[in-house]
PDB file of C-alpha atoms in Angstrom:
ATOM      1  CA  GLU S   1       0.014   0.025  -0.094  1.00 79.00           C
ATOM      2  CA  PRO S   2       1.838   3.412  -1.089  1.00 83.00           C
ATOM      3  CA  GLU S   3       2.413   5.669   1.891  1.00 92.00           C
ATOM      4  CA  VAL S   4       3.091   9.325   2.411  1.00 96.00           C
ATOM      5  CA  THR S   5       5.772   9.811   4.363  1.00 96.00           C
ATOM      6  CA  GLN S   6       6.870  12.770   7.018  1.00 97.00           C
ATOM      7  CA  THR S   7      10.023  13.424   8.592  1.00 97.00           C
ATOM      8  CA  PRO S   8      10.875  14.130  11.678  1.00 97.00           C
ATOM      9  CA  SER S   9       8.431  12.117  13.311  1.00 96.00           C
ATOM     10  CA  HIS S  10       9.279  14.862  16.279  1.00 97.00           C
ATOM     11  CA  GLN S  11      11.071  18.082  16.186  1.00 97.00           C
ATOM     12  CA  VAL S  12      11.825  20.189  19.229  1.00 98.00           C
ATOM     13  CA  THR S  13      12.851  24.037  18.352  1.00 98.00           C
ATOM     14  CA  GLN S  14      13.582  27.259  20.082  1.00 97.00           C
ATOM     15  CA  MET S  15      10.667  30.195  19.567  1.00 98.00           C
ATOM     16  CA  GLY S  16      11.987  32.192  16.630  1.00 97.00           C
ATOM     17  CA  GLN S  17      13.777  29.348  14.762  1.00 98.00           C
ATOM     18  CA  GLU S  18      12.870  27.932  11.618  1.00 98.00           C
ATOM     19  CA  VAL S  19      11.908  24.651  11.063  1.00 98.00           C
ATOM     20  CA  ILE S  20      11.385  22.741   7.762  1.00 97.00           C
ATOM     21  CA  LEU S  21       9.001  19.476   7.804  1.00 98.00           C
ATOM     22  CA  ARG S  22       9.779  17.290   4.868  1.00 97.00           C
ATOM     23  CA  CYS S  23       6.949  15.274   3.238  1.00 97.00           C
ATOM     24  CA  VAL S  24       7.252  12.531   0.649  1.00 97.00           C
ATOM     25  CA  PRO S  25       3.696  12.258  -1.061  1.00 96.00           C
ATOM     26  CA  ILE S  26       2.329   9.086  -3.134  1.00 94.00           C
ATOM     27  CA  SER S  27       3.995   9.270  -6.463  1.00 89.00           C
ATOM     28  CA  ASN S  28       1.114   9.542  -8.906  1.00 89.00           C
ATOM     29  CA  HIS S  29      -1.150  11.949  -6.504  1.00 92.00           C
ATOM     30  CA  LEU S  30      -1.683  15.433  -8.130  1.00 91.00           C
ATOM     31  CA  TYR S  31      -3.104  17.352  -4.978  1.00 93.00           C
ATOM     32  CA  PHE S  32      -0.527  17.925  -1.712  1.00 95.00           C
ATOM     33  CA  TYR S  33      -1.413  19.665   1.291  1.00 97.00           C
ATOM     34  CA  TRP S  34      -0.418  19.993   4.863  1.00 98.00           C
ATOM     35  CA  TYR S  35      -3.072  20.225   7.816  1.00 98.00           C
ATOM     36  CA  ARG S  36      -2.141  20.782  11.315  1.00 97.00           C
ATOM     37  CA  GLN S  37      -3.745  19.450  14.689  1.00 95.00           C
ATOM     38  CA  ILE S  38      -3.079  21.302  18.081  1.00 95.00           C
ATOM     39  CA  LEU S  39      -3.352  18.779  20.911  1.00 91.00           C
ATOM     40  CA  GLY S  40      -6.928  18.174  21.667  1.00 88.00           C
ATOM     41  CA  GLN S  41      -8.440  20.453  18.786  1.00 91.00           C
ATOM     42  CA  LYS S  42      -9.246  19.201  15.547  1.00 93.00           C
ATOM     43  CA  VAL S  43      -7.568  18.754  12.159  1.00 95.00           C
ATOM     44  CA  GLU S  44      -7.190  22.167  10.614  1.00 96.00           C
ATOM     45  CA  PHE S  45      -6.088  23.074   6.949  1.00 96.00           C
ATOM     46  CA  LEU S  46      -3.346  24.831   6.493  1.00 97.00           C
ATOM     47  CA  VAL S  47      -2.431  24.938   2.684  1.00 96.00           C
ATOM     48  CA  SER S  48      -3.310  23.058  -0.695  1.00 94.00           C
ATOM     49  CA  PHE S  49      -0.479  22.567  -3.442  1.00 94.00           C
ATOM     50  CA  TYR S  50      -1.195  21.342  -7.255  1.00 92.00           C
ATOM     51  CA  ASN S  51       0.547  22.058 -10.553  1.00 89.00           C
ATOM     52  CA  ASN S  52       3.609  23.398  -8.486  1.00 89.00           C
ATOM     53  CA  GLU S  53       1.969  26.292  -6.717  1.00 92.00           C
ATOM     54  CA  ILE S  54      -0.555  27.350  -3.951  1.00 94.00           C
ATOM     55  CA  SER S  55      -4.059  26.477  -4.839  1.00 92.00           C
ATOM     56  CA  GLU S  56      -5.692  27.599  -1.704  1.00 92.00           C
ATOM     57  CA  LYS S  57      -4.448  28.512   1.786  1.00 93.00           C
ATOM     58  CA  SER S  58      -6.129  29.318   5.274  1.00 94.00           C
ATOM     59  CA  GLU S  59      -6.093  31.906   7.445  1.00 94.00           C
ATOM     60  CA  ILE S  60      -3.288  30.656   9.551  1.00 94.00           C
ATOM     61  CA  PHE S  61      -1.003  30.273   6.472  1.00 96.00           C
ATOM     62  CA  ASP S  62       0.477  33.585   7.185  1.00 94.00           C
ATOM     63  CA  ASP S  63       3.882  35.130   5.821  1.00 94.00           C
ATOM     64  CA  GLN S  64       5.958  32.655   8.676  1.00 96.00           C
ATOM     65  CA  PHE S  65       4.745  29.933   6.374  1.00 97.00           C
ATOM     66  CA  SER S  66       5.983  28.458   3.122  1.00 97.00           C
ATOM     67  CA  VAL S  67       5.803  25.447   0.850  1.00 97.00           C
ATOM     68  CA  GLU S  68       7.722  23.945  -1.802  1.00 94.00           C
ATOM     69  CA  ARG S  69       7.659  21.229  -3.988  1.00 92.00           C
ATOM     70  CA  PRO S  70      11.745  21.350  -4.846  1.00 86.00           C
ATOM     71  CA  ASP S  71      11.946  18.429  -7.161  1.00 86.00           C
ATOM     72  CA  GLY S  72       9.192  15.420  -8.175  1.00 78.00           C
ATOM     73  CA  SER S  73       9.100  13.621  -4.787  1.00 87.00           C
ATOM     74  CA  ASN S  74       9.686  15.966  -1.909  1.00 94.00           C
ATOM     75  CA  PHE S  75       7.109  18.628  -0.513  1.00 96.00           C
ATOM     76  CA  THR S  76       8.153  20.507   2.353  1.00 97.00           C
ATOM     77  CA  LEU S  77       6.519  23.253   4.762  1.00 98.00           C
ATOM     78  CA  LYS S  78       8.739  26.060   6.097  1.00 98.00           C
ATOM     79  CA  ILE S  79       7.955  27.893   9.409  1.00 98.00           C
ATOM     80  CA  ARG S  80      10.022  30.772   9.383  1.00 96.00           C
ATOM     81  CA  SER S  81      10.155  32.274  13.069  1.00 95.00           C
ATOM     82  CA  THR S  82       8.218  29.676  15.222  1.00 97.00           C
ATOM     83  CA  LYS S  83       6.076  30.938  18.345  1.00 97.00           C
ATOM     84  CA  LEU S  84       5.006  28.701  21.069  1.00 97.00           C
ATOM     85  CA  GLU S  85       1.349  28.563  19.288  1.00 96.00           C
ATOM     86  CA  ASP S  86       3.056  26.681  16.640  1.00 97.00           C
ATOM     87  CA  SER S  87       3.328  23.745  18.537  1.00 98.00           C
ATOM     88  CA  ALA S  88       0.870  21.037  17.014  1.00 97.00           C
ATOM     89  CA  MET S  89       1.023  17.893  15.057  1.00 97.00           C
ATOM     90  CA  TYR S  90       1.593  18.325  11.287  1.00 98.00           C
ATOM     91  CA  PHE S  91       0.108  16.291   8.808  1.00 98.00           C
ATOM     92  CA  CYS S  92       0.870  15.856   5.254  1.00 98.00           C
ATOM     93  CA  ALA S  93      -1.702  14.831   2.691  1.00 96.00           C
ATOM     94  CA  SER S  94      -2.182  13.336  -1.092  1.00 95.00           C
ATOM     95  CA  THR S  95      -4.718  12.416  -3.425  1.00 92.00           C
ATOM     96  CA  ARG S  96      -5.489  11.977  -6.767  1.00 87.00           C
ATOM     97  CA  GLY S  97      -9.010  13.531  -6.664  1.00 79.00           C
ATOM     98  CA  PHE S  98     -11.330  12.029  -3.790  1.00 74.00           C
ATOM     99  CA  GLY S  99     -10.093  10.164  -0.491  1.00 80.00           C
ATOM    100  CA  TYR S 100      -6.603  11.515   0.900  1.00 91.00           C
ATOM    101  CA  THR S 101      -3.728   9.604   2.097  1.00 94.00           C
ATOM    102  CA  PHE S 102      -2.346  11.030   5.311  1.00 96.00           C
ATOM    103  CA  GLY S 103       1.079  10.877   6.764  1.00 96.00           C
ATOM    104  CA  SER S 104       1.892   9.598   9.941  1.00 96.00           C
ATOM    105  CA  GLY S 105       2.655  13.635  11.476  1.00 97.00           C
ATOM    106  CA  THR S 106       5.547  15.522  12.348  1.00 98.00           C
ATOM    107  CA  ARG S 107       5.101  16.130  16.128  1.00 97.00           C
ATOM    108  CA  LEU S 108       6.695  19.879  16.447  1.00 98.00           C
ATOM    109  CA  THR S 109       7.196  21.142  19.938  1.00 98.00           C
ATOM    110  CA  VAL S 110       8.307  24.995  20.284  1.00 98.00           C
ATOM    111  CA  VAL S 111       9.989  25.950  23.713  1.00 97.00           C
TER     112      VAL S 111
ATOM    113  CA  THR T   1     -17.052  28.945   6.924  1.00 63.00           C
ATOM    114  CA  GLN T   2     -18.223  25.413   6.516  1.00 69.00           C
ATOM    115  CA  LEU T   3     -18.669  23.728   9.579  1.00 86.00           C
ATOM    116  CA  LEU T   4     -19.259  19.929  10.461  1.00 93.00           C
ATOM    117  CA  GLU T   5     -20.945  18.734  13.885  1.00 94.00           C
ATOM    118  CA  GLN T   6     -19.872  15.696  14.629  1.00 96.00           C
ATOM    119  CA  SER T   7     -21.868  13.635  17.856  1.00 96.00           C
ATOM    120  CA  PRO T   8     -21.523  12.352  20.253  1.00 97.00           C
ATOM    121  CA  GLN T   9     -17.942  13.676  20.804  1.00 95.00           C
ATOM    122  CA  PHE T  10     -17.166  10.450  23.385  1.00 97.00           C
ATOM    123  CA  LEU T  11     -19.044   7.073  23.590  1.00 97.00           C
ATOM    124  CA  SER T  12     -18.314   4.269  25.568  1.00 97.00           C
ATOM    125  CA  ILE T  13     -19.903   1.042  25.100  1.00 97.00           C
ATOM    126  CA  GLN T  14     -19.701  -2.700  25.714  1.00 97.00           C
ATOM    127  CA  GLU T  15     -18.580  -5.211  23.087  1.00 98.00           C
ATOM    128  CA  GLY T  16     -21.330  -6.374  20.936  1.00 97.00           C
ATOM    129  CA  GLU T  17     -23.412  -3.180  21.078  1.00 98.00           C
ATOM    130  CA  ASN T  18     -24.608  -1.398  18.346  1.00 98.00           C
ATOM    131  CA  LEU T  19     -23.684   2.441  17.886  1.00 98.00           C
ATOM    132  CA  THR T  20     -24.141   5.443  15.351  1.00 98.00           C
ATOM    133  CA  VAL T  21     -21.968   8.417  14.973  1.00 98.00           C
ATOM    134  CA  TYR T  22     -23.608  11.679  13.432  1.00 97.00           C
ATOM    135  CA  CYS T  23     -21.610  14.206  11.249  1.00 97.00           C
ATOM    136  CA  ASN T  24     -23.837  17.371  10.483  1.00 96.00           C
ATOM    137  CA  SER T  25     -23.854  20.507   8.746  1.00 94.00           C
ATOM    138  CA  SER T  26     -25.674  23.339   6.993  1.00 91.00           C
ATOM    139  CA  SER T  27     -23.125  23.368   4.283  1.00 90.00           C
ATOM    140  CA  VAL T  28     -23.889  21.231   1.214  1.00 92.00           C
ATOM    141  CA  PHE T  29     -20.337  18.750   0.755  1.00 92.00           C
ATOM    142  CA  SER T  30     -19.717  17.403  -2.656  1.00 90.00           C
ATOM    143  CA  SER T  31     -17.923  14.668  -0.819  1.00 90.00           C
ATOM    144  CA  LEU T  32     -17.870  13.268   2.651  1.00 93.00           C
ATOM    145  CA  GLN T  33     -15.071  11.301   4.077  1.00 94.00           C
ATOM    146  CA  TRP T  34     -14.618   9.087   7.203  1.00 97.00           C
ATOM    147  CA  TYR T  35     -11.452   8.658   9.159  1.00 97.00           C
ATOM    148  CA  ARG T  36      -9.636   6.818  11.829  1.00 97.00           C
ATOM    149  CA  GLN T  37      -7.196   8.303  13.714  1.00 94.00           C
ATOM    150  CA  GLU T  38      -5.207   6.209  16.015  1.00 92.00           C
ATOM    151  CA  PRO T  39      -3.075   8.347  18.778  1.00 88.00           C
ATOM    152  CA  GLY T  40       0.237   9.922  17.281  1.00 87.00           C
ATOM    153  CA  GLU T  41      -0.948   8.897  14.524  1.00 91.00           C
ATOM    154  CA  GLY T  42      -2.303  10.618  10.844  1.00 93.00           C
ATOM    155  CA  PRO T  43      -6.198   9.967  10.023  1.00 95.00           C
ATOM    156  CA  VAL T  44      -6.631   6.848   7.794  1.00 95.00           C
ATOM    157  CA  LEU T  45      -9.163   6.884   5.244  1.00 94.00           C
ATOM    158  CA  LEU T  46     -12.293   4.349   5.706  1.00 96.00           C
ATOM    159  CA  VAL T  47     -14.927   5.591   3.067  1.00 95.00           C
ATOM    160  CA  THR T  48     -15.775   8.534   0.728  1.00 93.00           C
ATOM    161  CA  VAL T  49     -19.440   9.010  -0.201  1.00 94.00           C
ATOM    162  CA  VAL T  50     -20.210  11.324  -2.973  1.00 91.00           C
ATOM    163  CA  THR T  51     -24.017  10.633  -4.065  1.00 92.00           C
ATOM    164  CA  GLY T  52     -26.981  12.078  -1.852  1.00 94.00           C
ATOM    165  CA  GLY T  53     -28.114   8.995  -0.426  1.00 95.00           C
ATOM    166  CA  GLU T  54     -25.760   6.872  -0.964  1.00 96.00           C
ATOM    167  CA  VAL T  55     -24.939   3.565   1.443  1.00 97.00           C
ATOM    168  CA  LYS T  56     -21.500   2.343   1.679  1.00 97.00           C
ATOM    169  CA  LYS T  57     -20.641  -0.808   4.168  1.00 97.00           C
ATOM    170  CA  LEU T  58     -17.063  -1.914   5.250  1.00 95.00           C
ATOM    171  CA  LYS T  59     -17.832  -5.236   7.286  1.00 96.00           C
ATOM    172  CA  ARG T  60     -19.463  -4.249  10.348  1.00 97.00           C
ATOM    173  CA  LEU T  61     -19.488  -0.611   9.329  1.00 97.00           C
ATOM    174  CA  THR T  62     -22.096   0.922   7.467  1.00 98.00           C
ATOM    175  CA  PHE T  63     -21.838   4.879   5.883  1.00 98.00           C
ATOM    176  CA  GLN T  64     -24.461   6.778   4.554  1.00 97.00           C
ATOM    177  CA  PHE T  65     -24.876  10.198   3.176  1.00 96.00           C
ATOM    178  CA  GLY T  66     -27.633  12.453   3.475  1.00 96.00           C
ATOM    179  CA  ASP T  67     -30.310  13.029   0.731  1.00 95.00           C
ATOM    180  CA  ALA T  68     -29.330  16.750   0.743  1.00 95.00           C
ATOM    181  CA  ARG T  69     -25.576  15.892   1.034  1.00 94.00           C
ATOM    182  CA  LYS T  70     -25.412  17.915   4.408  1.00 94.00           C
ATOM    183  CA  ASP T  71     -25.168  15.065   6.881  1.00 95.00           C
ATOM    184  CA  SER T  72     -23.701  11.763   7.001  1.00 97.00           C
ATOM    185  CA  SER T  73     -24.014   8.793   9.591  1.00 98.00           C
ATOM    186  CA  LEU T  74     -21.385   6.187  10.633  1.00 98.00           C
ATOM    187  CA  HIS T  75     -22.928   2.597  11.984  1.00 98.00           C
ATOM    188  CA  ILE T  76     -20.867   0.220  13.497  1.00 98.00           C
ATOM    189  CA  THR T  77     -22.817  -3.405  14.395  1.00 98.00           C
ATOM    190  CA  ALA T  78     -21.598  -5.630  17.395  1.00 98.00           C
ATOM    191  CA  ALA T  79     -18.678  -3.403  17.958  1.00 97.00           C
ATOM    192  CA  GLN T  80     -15.289  -5.157  19.313  1.00 97.00           C
ATOM    193  CA  PRO T  81     -12.628  -3.787  21.224  1.00 96.00           C
ATOM    194  CA  GLY T  82     -10.447  -3.179  17.785  1.00 95.00           C
ATOM    195  CA  ASP T  83     -12.527  -0.539  16.945  1.00 96.00           C
ATOM    196  CA  THR T  84     -11.822   1.655  19.343  1.00 96.00           C
ATOM    197  CA  GLY T  85     -10.366   4.959  18.303  1.00 96.00           C
ATOM    198  CA  LEU T  86     -11.187   8.461  17.184  1.00 96.00           C
ATOM    199  CA  TYR T  87     -13.346   8.507  14.142  1.00 98.00           C
ATOM    200  CA  LEU T  88     -13.341  11.470  11.855  1.00 97.00           C
ATOM    201  CA  CYS T  89     -15.545  13.021   9.265  1.00 97.00           C
ATOM    202  CA  ALA T  90     -14.167  15.228   6.887  1.00 95.00           C
ATOM    203  CA  GLY T  91     -16.347  17.018   4.112  1.00 92.00           C
ATOM    204  CA  ASP T  92     -15.319  18.917   1.035  1.00 88.00           C
ATOM    205  CA  ILE T  93     -17.577  21.617  -0.890  1.00 81.00           C
ATOM    206  CA  GLY T  94     -15.674  21.974  -4.525  1.00 75.00           C
ATOM    207  CA  THR T  95     -14.000  19.910  -6.917  1.00 69.00           C
ATOM    208  CA  SER T  96     -11.914  17.371  -6.234  1.00 64.00           C
ATOM    209  CA  GLY T  97      -8.911  18.130  -4.803  1.00 71.00           C
ATOM    210  CA  SER T  98     -10.377  20.796  -2.392  1.00 82.00           C
ATOM    211  CA  ARG T  99      -9.286  21.476   0.711  1.00 89.00           C
ATOM    212  CA  LEU T 100     -11.182  19.286   3.818  1.00 92.00           C
ATOM    213  CA  THR T 101     -13.222  20.487   6.578  1.00 93.00           C
ATOM    214  CA  PHE T 102     -13.030  18.008   9.584  1.00 95.00           C
ATOM    215  CA  GLY T 103     -15.753  17.070  12.648  1.00 95.00           C
ATOM    216  CA  GLU T 104     -14.311  17.068  15.799  1.00 94.00           C
ATOM    217  CA  GLY T 105     -14.173  13.555  16.244  1.00 95.00           C
ATOM    218  CA  THR T 106     -15.789  10.852  18.101  1.00 97.00           C
ATOM    219  CA  GLN T 107     -13.783   9.103  20.535  1.00 97.00           C
ATOM    220  CA  LEU T 108     -15.048   5.388  20.680  1.00 97.00           C
ATOM    221  CA  THR T 109     -14.315   3.168  23.501  1.00 97.00           C
ATOM    222  CA  VAL T 110     -15.311  -0.575  23.125  1.00 97.00           C
ATOM    223  CA  ASN T 111     -14.947  -2.342  26.344  1.00 97.00           C
ATOM    224  CA  PRO T 112     -14.721  -6.341  26.274  1.00 95.00           C
TER     225      PRO T 112
END
């Protein structure tokens, strides 16, 4: 069964530092996403990416966030200057249309 | 803003009982998806329903999409301890590939 792979599984960073979360989506999928889930809260949409550009972003996805697909396989989320409230599970997902495959997530802790 | 309300939030039942989880909205969704999420893991897709009134079965799980495509239900027959987990509904309102809006989730515990 194809998987979405995310690294690292855990990341602890100091407030104000930059972090890059990495994802390898399923190879024949067309749409790529980042979602986050703050502990005890619902899964929230951050950004979608299609045809090498952002197709939609939420109000959470401000100037501190950016995404890249630097080659044919990786999909990254960068947070430029982390804040305490960025602490959450970050999930990458991909789809060909309907029905997403999610990665296992990166637990980001900002201290 | 599209909202999905799931109920109940918590459900604790005995093995062998039946249960239903509900997912309701005032918005029309082009598709509704149900996921199961284990602690520390990402959501895993169980089913996608796209047609109003559609019913899909996955062994002891039955998923229904409302006629107006604003609500959905998940029914589990003869629940087993292995069914314990967080069940999430999620909908999208646009064309294929559009964002998902998630419900709060239902934490199901099936006691042996």
